[in-house]
Short mmCIF file of C-alpha atoms in Angstrom, two decimals:
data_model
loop_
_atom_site.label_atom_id
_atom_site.label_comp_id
_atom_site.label_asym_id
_atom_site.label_seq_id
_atom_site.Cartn_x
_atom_site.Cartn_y
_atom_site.Cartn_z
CA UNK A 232 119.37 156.25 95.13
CA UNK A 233 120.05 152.80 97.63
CA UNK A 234 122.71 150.67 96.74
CA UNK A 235 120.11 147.97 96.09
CA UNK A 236 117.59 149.36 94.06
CA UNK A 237 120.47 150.90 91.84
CA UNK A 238 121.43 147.00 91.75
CA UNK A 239 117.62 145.91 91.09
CA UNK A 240 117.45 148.62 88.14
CA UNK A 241 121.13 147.67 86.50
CA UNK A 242 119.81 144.24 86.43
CA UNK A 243 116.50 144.83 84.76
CA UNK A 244 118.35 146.90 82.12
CA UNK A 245 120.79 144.14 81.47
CA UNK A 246 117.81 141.53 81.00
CA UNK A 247 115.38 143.45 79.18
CA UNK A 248 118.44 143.63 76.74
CA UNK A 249 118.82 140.40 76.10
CA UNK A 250 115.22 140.28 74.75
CA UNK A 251 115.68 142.79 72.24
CA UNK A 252 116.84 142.38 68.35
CA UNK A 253 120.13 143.17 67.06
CA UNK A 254 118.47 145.98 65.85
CA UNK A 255 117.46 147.21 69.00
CA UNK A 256 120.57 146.48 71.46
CA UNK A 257 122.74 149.67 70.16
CA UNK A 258 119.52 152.09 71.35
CA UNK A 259 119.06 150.39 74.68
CA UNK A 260 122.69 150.21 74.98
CA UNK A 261 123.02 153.62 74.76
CA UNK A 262 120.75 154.15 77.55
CA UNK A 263 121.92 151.60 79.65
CA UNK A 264 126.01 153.11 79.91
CA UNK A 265 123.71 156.57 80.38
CA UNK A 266 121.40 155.33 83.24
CA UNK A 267 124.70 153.21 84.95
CA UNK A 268 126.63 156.72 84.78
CA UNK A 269 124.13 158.82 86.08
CA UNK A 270 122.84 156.46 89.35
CA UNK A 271 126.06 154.96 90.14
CA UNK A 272 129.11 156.80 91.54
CA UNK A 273 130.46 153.69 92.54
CA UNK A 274 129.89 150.12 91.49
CA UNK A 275 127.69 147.66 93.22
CA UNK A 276 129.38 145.98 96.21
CA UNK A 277 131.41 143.34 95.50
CA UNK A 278 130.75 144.13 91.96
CA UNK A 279 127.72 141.81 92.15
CA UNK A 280 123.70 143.11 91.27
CA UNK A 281 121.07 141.16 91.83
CA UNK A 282 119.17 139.06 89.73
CA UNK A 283 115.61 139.99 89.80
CA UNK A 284 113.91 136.52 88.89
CA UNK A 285 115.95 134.63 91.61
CA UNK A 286 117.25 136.65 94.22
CA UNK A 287 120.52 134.92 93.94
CA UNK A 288 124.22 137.10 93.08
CA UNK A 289 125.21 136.92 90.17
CA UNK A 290 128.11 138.96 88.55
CA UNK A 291 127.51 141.99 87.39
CA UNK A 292 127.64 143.39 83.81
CA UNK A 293 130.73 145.58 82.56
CA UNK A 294 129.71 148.13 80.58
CA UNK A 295 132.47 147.38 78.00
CA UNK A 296 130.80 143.56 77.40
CA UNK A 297 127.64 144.77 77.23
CA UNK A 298 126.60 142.11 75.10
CA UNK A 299 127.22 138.83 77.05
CA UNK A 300 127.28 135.36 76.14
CA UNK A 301 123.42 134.70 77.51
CA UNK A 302 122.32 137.71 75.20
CA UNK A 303 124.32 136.29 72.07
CA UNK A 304 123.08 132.98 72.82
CA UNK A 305 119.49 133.83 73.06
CA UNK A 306 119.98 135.91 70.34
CA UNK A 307 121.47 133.23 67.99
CA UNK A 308 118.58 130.84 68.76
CA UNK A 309 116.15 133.25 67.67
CA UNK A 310 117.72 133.60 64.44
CA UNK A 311 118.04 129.85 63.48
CA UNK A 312 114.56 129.44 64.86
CA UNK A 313 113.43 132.54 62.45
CA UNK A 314 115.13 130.28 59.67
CA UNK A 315 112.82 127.50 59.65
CA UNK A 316 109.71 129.74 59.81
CA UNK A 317 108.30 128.15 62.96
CA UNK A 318 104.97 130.45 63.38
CA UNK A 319 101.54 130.07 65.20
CA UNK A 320 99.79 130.90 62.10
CA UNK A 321 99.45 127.74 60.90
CA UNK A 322 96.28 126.61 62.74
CA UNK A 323 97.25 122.71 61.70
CA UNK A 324 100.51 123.02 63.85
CA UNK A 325 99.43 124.89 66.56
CA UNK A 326 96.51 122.86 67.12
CA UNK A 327 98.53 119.63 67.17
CA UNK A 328 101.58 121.32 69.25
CA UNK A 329 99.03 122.54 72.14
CA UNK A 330 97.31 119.02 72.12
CA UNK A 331 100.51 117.10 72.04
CA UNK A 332 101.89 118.51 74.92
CA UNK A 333 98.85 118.10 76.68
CA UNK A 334 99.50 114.59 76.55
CA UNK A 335 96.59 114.25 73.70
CA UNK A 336 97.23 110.39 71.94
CA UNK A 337 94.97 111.28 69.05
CA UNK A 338 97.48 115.01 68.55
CA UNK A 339 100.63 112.59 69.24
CA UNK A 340 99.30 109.89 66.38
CA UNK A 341 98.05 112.87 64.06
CA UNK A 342 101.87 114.12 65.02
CA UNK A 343 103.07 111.25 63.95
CA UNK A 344 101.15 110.78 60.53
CA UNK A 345 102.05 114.41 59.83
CA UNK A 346 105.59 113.65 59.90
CA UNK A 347 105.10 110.44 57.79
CA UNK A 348 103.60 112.12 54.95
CA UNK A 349 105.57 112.84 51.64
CA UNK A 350 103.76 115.93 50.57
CA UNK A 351 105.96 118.89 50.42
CA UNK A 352 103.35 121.05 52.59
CA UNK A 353 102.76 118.45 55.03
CA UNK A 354 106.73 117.98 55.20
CA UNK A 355 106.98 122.16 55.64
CA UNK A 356 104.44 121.76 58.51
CA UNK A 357 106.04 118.66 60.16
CA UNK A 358 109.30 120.66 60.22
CA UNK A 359 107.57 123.74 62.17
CA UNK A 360 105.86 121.15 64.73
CA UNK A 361 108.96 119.30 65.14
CA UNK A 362 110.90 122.74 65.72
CA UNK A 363 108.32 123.65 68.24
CA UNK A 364 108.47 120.38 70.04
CA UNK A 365 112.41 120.47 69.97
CA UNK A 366 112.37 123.71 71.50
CA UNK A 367 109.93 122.58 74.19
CA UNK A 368 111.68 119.48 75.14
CA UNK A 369 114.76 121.54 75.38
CA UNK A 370 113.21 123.94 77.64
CA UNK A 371 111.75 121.51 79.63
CA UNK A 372 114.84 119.79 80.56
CA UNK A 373 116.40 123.04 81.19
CA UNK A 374 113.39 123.26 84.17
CA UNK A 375 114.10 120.30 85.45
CA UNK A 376 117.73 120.78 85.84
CA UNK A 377 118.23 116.70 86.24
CA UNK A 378 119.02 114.05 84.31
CA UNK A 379 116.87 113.64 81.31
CA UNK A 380 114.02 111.86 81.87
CA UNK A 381 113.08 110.20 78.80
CA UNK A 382 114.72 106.77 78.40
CA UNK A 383 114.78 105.29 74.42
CA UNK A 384 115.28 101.44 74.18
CA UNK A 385 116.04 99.68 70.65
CA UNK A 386 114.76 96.27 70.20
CA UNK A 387 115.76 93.91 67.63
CA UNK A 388 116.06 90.61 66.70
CA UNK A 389 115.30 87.64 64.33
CA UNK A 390 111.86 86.81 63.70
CA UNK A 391 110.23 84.53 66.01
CA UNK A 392 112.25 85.97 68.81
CA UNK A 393 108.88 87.07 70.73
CA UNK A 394 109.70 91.15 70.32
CA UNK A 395 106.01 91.88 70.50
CA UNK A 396 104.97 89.22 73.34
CA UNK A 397 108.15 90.68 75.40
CA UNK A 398 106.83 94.66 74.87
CA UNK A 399 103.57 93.55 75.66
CA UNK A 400 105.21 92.05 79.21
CA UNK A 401 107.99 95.03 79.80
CA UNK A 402 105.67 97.67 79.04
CA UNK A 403 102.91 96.50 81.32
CA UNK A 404 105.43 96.30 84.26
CA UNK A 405 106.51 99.75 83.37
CA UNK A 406 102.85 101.62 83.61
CA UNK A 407 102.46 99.76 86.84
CA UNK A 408 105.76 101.22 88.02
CA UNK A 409 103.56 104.65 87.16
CA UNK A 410 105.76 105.55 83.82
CA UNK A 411 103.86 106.32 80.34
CA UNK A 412 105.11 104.14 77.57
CA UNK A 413 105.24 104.48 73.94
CA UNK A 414 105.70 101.88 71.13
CA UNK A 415 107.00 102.55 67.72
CA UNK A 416 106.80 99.13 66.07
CA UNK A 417 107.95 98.85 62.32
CA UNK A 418 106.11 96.63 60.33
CA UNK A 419 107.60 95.50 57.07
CA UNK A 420 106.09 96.86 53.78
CA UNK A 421 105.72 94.20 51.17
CA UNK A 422 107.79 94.43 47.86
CA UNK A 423 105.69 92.89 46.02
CA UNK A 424 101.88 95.62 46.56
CA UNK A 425 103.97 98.30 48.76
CA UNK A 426 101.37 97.38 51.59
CA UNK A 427 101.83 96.34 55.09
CA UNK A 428 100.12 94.73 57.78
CA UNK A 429 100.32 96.76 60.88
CA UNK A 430 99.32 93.90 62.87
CA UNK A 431 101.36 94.44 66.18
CA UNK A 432 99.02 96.15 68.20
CA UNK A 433 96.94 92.59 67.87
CA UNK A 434 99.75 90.81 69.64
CA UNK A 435 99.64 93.56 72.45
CA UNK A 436 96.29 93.63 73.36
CA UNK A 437 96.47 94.16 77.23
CA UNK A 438 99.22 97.38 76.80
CA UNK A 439 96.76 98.53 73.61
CA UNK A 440 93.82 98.57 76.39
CA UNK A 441 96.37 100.75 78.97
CA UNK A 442 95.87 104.69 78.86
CA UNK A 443 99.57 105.20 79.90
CA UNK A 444 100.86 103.43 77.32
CA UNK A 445 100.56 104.29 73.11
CA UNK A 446 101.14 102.17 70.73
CA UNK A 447 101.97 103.25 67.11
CA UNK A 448 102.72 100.82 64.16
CA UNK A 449 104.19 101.97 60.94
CA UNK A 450 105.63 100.39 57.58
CA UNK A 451 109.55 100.38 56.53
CA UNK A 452 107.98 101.72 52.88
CA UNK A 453 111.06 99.95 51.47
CA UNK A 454 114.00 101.73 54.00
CA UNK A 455 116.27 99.13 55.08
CA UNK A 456 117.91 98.50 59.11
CA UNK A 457 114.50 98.01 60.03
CA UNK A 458 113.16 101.35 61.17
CA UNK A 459 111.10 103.66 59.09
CA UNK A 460 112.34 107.20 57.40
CA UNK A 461 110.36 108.99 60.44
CA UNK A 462 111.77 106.93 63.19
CA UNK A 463 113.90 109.71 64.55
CA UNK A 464 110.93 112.40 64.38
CA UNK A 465 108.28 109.96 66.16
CA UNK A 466 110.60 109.49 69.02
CA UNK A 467 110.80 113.27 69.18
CA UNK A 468 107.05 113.68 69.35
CA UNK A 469 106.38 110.89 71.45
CA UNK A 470 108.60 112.63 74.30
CA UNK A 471 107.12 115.84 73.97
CA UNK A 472 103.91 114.25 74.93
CA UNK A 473 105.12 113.31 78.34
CA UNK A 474 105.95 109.65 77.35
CA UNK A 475 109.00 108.50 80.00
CA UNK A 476 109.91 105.58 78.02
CA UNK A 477 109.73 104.88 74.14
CA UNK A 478 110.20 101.50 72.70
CA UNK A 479 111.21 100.96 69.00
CA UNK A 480 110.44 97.65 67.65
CA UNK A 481 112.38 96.96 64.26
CA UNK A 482 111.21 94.24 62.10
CA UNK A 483 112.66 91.10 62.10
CA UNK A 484 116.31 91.35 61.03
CA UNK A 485 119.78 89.93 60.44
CA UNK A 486 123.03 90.15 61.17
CA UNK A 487 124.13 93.71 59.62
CA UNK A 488 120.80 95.48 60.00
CA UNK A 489 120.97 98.25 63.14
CA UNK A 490 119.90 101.55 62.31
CA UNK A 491 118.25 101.67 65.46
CA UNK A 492 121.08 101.60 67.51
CA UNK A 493 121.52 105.34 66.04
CA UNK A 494 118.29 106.25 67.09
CA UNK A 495 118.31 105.53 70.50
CA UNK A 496 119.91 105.17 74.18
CA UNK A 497 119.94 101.70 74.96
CA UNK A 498 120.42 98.88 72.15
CA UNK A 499 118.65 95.75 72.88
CA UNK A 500 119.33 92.23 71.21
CA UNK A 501 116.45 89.76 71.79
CA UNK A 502 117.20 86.17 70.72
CA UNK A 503 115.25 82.43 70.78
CA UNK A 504 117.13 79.57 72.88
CA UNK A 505 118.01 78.50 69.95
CA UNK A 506 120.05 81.71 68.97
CA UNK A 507 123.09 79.83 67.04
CA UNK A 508 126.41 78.71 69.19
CA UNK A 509 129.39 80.63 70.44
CA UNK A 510 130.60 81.78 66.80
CA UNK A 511 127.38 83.54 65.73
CA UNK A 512 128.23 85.86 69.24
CA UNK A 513 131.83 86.58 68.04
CA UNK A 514 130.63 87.39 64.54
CA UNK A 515 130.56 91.17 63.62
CA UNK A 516 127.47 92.94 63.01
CA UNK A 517 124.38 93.50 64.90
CA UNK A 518 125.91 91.68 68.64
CA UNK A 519 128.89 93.75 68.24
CA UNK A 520 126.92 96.85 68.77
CA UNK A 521 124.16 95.80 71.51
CA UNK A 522 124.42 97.09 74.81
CA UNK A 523 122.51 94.03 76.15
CA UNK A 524 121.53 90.55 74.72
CA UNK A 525 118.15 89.47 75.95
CA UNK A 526 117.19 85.44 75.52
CA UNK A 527 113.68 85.22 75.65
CA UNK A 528 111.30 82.18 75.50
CA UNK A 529 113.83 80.80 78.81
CA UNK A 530 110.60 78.90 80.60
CA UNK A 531 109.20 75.09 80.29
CA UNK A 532 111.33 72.65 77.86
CA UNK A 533 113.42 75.04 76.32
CA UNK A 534 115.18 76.34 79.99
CA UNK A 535 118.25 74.00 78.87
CA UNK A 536 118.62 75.53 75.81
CA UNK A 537 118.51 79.14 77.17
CA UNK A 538 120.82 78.81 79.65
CA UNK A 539 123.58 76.74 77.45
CA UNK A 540 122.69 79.58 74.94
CA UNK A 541 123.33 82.62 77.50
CA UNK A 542 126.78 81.27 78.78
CA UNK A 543 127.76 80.72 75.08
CA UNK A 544 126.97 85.07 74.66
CA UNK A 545 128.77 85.69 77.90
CA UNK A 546 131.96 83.45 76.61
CA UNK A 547 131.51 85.29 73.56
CA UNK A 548 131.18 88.99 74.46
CA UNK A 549 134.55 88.66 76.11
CA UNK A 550 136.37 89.32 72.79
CA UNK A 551 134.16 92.37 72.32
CA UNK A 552 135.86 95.71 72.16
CA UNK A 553 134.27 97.67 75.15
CA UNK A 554 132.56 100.54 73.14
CA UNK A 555 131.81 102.22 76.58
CA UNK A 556 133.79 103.07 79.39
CA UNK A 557 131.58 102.31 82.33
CA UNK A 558 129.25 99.46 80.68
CA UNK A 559 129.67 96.14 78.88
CA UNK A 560 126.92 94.30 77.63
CA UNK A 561 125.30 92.06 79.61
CA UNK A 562 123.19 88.66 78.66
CA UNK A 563 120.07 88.61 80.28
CA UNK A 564 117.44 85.41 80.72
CA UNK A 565 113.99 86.24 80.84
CA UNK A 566 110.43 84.47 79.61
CA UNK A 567 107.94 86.90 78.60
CA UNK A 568 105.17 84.60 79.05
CA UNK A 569 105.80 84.00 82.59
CA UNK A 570 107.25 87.59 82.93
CA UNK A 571 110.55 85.95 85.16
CA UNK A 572 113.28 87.65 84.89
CA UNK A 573 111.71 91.49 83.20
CA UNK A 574 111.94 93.29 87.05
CA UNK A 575 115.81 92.21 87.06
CA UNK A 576 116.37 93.28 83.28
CA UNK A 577 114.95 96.67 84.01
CA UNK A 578 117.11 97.20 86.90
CA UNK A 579 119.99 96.28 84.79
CA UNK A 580 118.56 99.21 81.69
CA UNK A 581 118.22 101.51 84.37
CA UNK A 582 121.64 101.39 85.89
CA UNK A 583 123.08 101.34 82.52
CA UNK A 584 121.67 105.01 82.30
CA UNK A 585 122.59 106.09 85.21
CA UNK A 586 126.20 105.24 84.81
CA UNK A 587 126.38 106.62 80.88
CA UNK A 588 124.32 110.12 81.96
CA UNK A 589 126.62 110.47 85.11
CA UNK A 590 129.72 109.71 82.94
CA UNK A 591 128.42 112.02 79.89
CA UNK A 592 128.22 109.13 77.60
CA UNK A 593 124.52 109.40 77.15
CA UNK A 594 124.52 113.04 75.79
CA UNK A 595 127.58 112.43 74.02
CA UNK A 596 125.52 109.75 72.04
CA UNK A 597 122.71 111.86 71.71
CA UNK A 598 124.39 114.30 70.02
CA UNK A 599 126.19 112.16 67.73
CA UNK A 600 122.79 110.48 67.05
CA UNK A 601 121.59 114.17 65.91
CA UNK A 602 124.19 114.47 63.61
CA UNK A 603 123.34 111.14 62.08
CA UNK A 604 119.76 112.12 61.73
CA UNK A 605 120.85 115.43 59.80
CA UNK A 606 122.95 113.31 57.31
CA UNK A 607 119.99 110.64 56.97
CA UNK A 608 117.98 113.75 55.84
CA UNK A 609 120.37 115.05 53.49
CA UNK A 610 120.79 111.46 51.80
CA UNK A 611 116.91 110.78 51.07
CA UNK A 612 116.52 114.48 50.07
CA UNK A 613 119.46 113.79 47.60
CA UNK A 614 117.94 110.20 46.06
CA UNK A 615 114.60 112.24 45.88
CA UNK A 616 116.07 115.47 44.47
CA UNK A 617 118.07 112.84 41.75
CA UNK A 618 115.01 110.98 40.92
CA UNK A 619 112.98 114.19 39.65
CA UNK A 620 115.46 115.94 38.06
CA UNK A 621 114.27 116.48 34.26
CA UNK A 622 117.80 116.00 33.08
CA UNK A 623 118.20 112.23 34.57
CA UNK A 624 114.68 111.74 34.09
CA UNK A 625 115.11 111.92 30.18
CA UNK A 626 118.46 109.59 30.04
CA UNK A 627 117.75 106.75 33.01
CA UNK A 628 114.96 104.51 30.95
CA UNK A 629 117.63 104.96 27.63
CA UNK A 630 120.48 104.03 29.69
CA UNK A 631 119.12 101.12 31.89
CA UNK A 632 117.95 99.43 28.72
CA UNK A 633 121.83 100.06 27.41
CA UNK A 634 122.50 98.61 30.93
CA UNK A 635 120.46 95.62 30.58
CA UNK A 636 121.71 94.75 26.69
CA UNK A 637 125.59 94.84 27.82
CA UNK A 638 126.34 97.62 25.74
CA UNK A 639 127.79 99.79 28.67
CA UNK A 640 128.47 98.88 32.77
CA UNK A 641 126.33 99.85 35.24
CA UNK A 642 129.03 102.28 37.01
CA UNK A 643 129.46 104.16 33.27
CA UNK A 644 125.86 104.79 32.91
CA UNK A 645 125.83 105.86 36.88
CA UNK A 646 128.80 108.42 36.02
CA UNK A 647 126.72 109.48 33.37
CA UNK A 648 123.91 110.03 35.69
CA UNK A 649 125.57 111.78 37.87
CA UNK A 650 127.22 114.08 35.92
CA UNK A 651 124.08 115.10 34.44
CA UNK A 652 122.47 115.64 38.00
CA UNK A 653 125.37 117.71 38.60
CA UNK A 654 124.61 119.96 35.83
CA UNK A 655 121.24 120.40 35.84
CA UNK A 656 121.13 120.97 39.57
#
């Protein structure tokens, strides 16, 4: 046999391995030491084969590591994917995966809804199209071999800071610039009836009206930091339907309210001209973690104020720790009304990830940011596991009226609680 077809049939037999089970790999292993012995009296030159699917050298296999990394990898993935029973029987998921990655709005808000709901089916089939989606956004980047093209932006600020009018501006200049933008905007539930308004998409008429851009509202439902329980998954979605940039409005919020900034790549801080003075900058909280402060409403009367306002946040930020080590935040003047200043500001976004992605910072955070979301999980699952249990179920109304008459302290009747959790469970 040639030298290179020997090579062309090693190197099938070493890739149609790594498709096989664990079951399966001894067999074809068998055959593969077999087939190596009986065309090859010598190895390949250079101890290289060649790799069918690219044409490019690549080293070859030794028969005593049969099983390389690739195979165990590939392997691995199968078998966590095979964990969380990610199928194409379920017509539900299918149908929405194939339409969301067709760029389909109507699959991407059903996506989105699906993920919302609270019904333990629903949350067994949001798990399956979120598994699918991962796995496709994964593989996609993996194509690509670039930088990651999806770019997540935070904003947040106090209310009255012109969030909405400013997303309306940004993300019109964006779709002219040819990207796709979604909008996650959190709309806060009320304590009193549960309900919420979902009013935003009323203050962004013009970007509501724009095919390359999606706009999706949804309530807190009584999570605090401003974001919903689903942020995380409707971020995931959104990419997977081809969206380049995803914008997630928080309600309005204070000083120590930032979950978002866990959520996403860039952390925004919008703020009126009349934003407080040069203390309320040094203060910890919510400026101490923004990666940019952004002073909106900086047009007609209140120009003064915005610039005294922005010079005060620059003399500020100085006695900021630098959380990165190729960025520190910048202050930024813009009016979203007269739309001065948003082409600068997204030059500024945009070299802030290029410099984190080219120093590793970005996927560094995004991984971090997974682990977060895993923990998030784990904590509502607990509260909700805790609140049904038949065992705390049958002592919390006895033990909150205890609580409320003084007989015993709120921490004693939370041990007690606890401990019965803990037993039942």
């Amino acid at each position: 046999m040639k030298p290179m077809a020997r090579c062309y049939l090693i190197s099938f037999l070493g890739s149609v391995s790594c498709k096989l089970s664990l079951k399966h790999q001894l067999a074809w292993h068998t055959v593969f030491v077999n087939t190596h012995r009986s065309i090859s009296s010598k190895p390949c030159r250079s101890k290289q084969i060649v790799n069918l699917h690219n044409k490019r050298l690549i080293p070859s296999l030794h028969i005593n590591s049969f099983h390389s990394e690739t195979c165990v990898s590939q392997t691995e993935e199968k078998q966590e994917r095979a964990k969380v029973d990610v199928s194409d029987k379920d017509d539900l998921v299918h149908k929405l995966f194939k339409g969301l990655t067709n760029g389909d709005r109507a699959s991407l808000a059903r996506s989105i809804t699906l993920v919302e709901s609270s019904h333990p089916g629903k949350r067994k089939q949001a798990q399956q199209l979120l598994s699918r989606v991962l796995d496709y956004n994964k593989r996609r980047t993996r194509h690509i071999l670039q930088e990651t093209q999806s770019f997540r932006i935070g904003l947040t600020g106090p209310p009255g800071a012109g969030k909405s009018t400013f997303i309306e501006a940004f993300g019109k200049f964006l779709t002219g610039k040819g990207f796709k933008v979604a909008v996650l905007a959190v709309d806060p539930s009320s304590s009193t009836t549960g309900g919420s308004l979902l009013g935003d998409k009323t203050r962004m008429p013009e970007l509501a009206r724009d095919m390359n851009a999606f706009i999706r509202p949804s309530p807190t439902s009584g999570k605090l930091g401003g974001v919903t329980r689903t942020t995380n998954e409707a971020i995931v979605l959104c990419e997977g339907a081809g969206y380049d940039v995803t914008l997630v409005e928080t309600v309005g919020v204070g000083q120590s309210e930032f979950v978002v900034a866990d959520m996403v790549d860039m952390f925004c801080l919008i703020i009126p001209p009349a934003g407080g003075d040069e203390l309320q900058g040094i203060k910890k909280g919510i400026v101490e973690v923004a990666d940019m402060v952004v002073i909106n409403k900086s047009d007609g009367d209140l120009v003064a104020a915005a610039r005294r306002i922005q010079a005060e946040y620059v003399s500020a930020l100085k006695f900021k720790r630098q959380r990165s080590k190729v960025w520190r935040p910048k202050v930024k003047r813009i009016s979203a009304l007269t739309k001065e200043g948003v082409p600068e500001l997204w030059d500024l976004m945009v070299n802030y990830k290029t410099l984190t992605f080219q120093s590793g910072e970005l996927q560094v955070k995004r991984e971090k940011q997974l682990k977060i979301w895993m923990w998030n999980h784990i904590q509502d699952y607990i509260m909700e596991a805790f609140y049904k249990q038949e065992g705390v179920d049958k002592k919390m109304v006895d033990l909150e009226k205890k609580v409320v008459r003084g007989v015993i302290t709120p921490g004693h009747a939370a041990d007690v609680l606890l401990k019965t959790f803990m037993k039942y469970s």
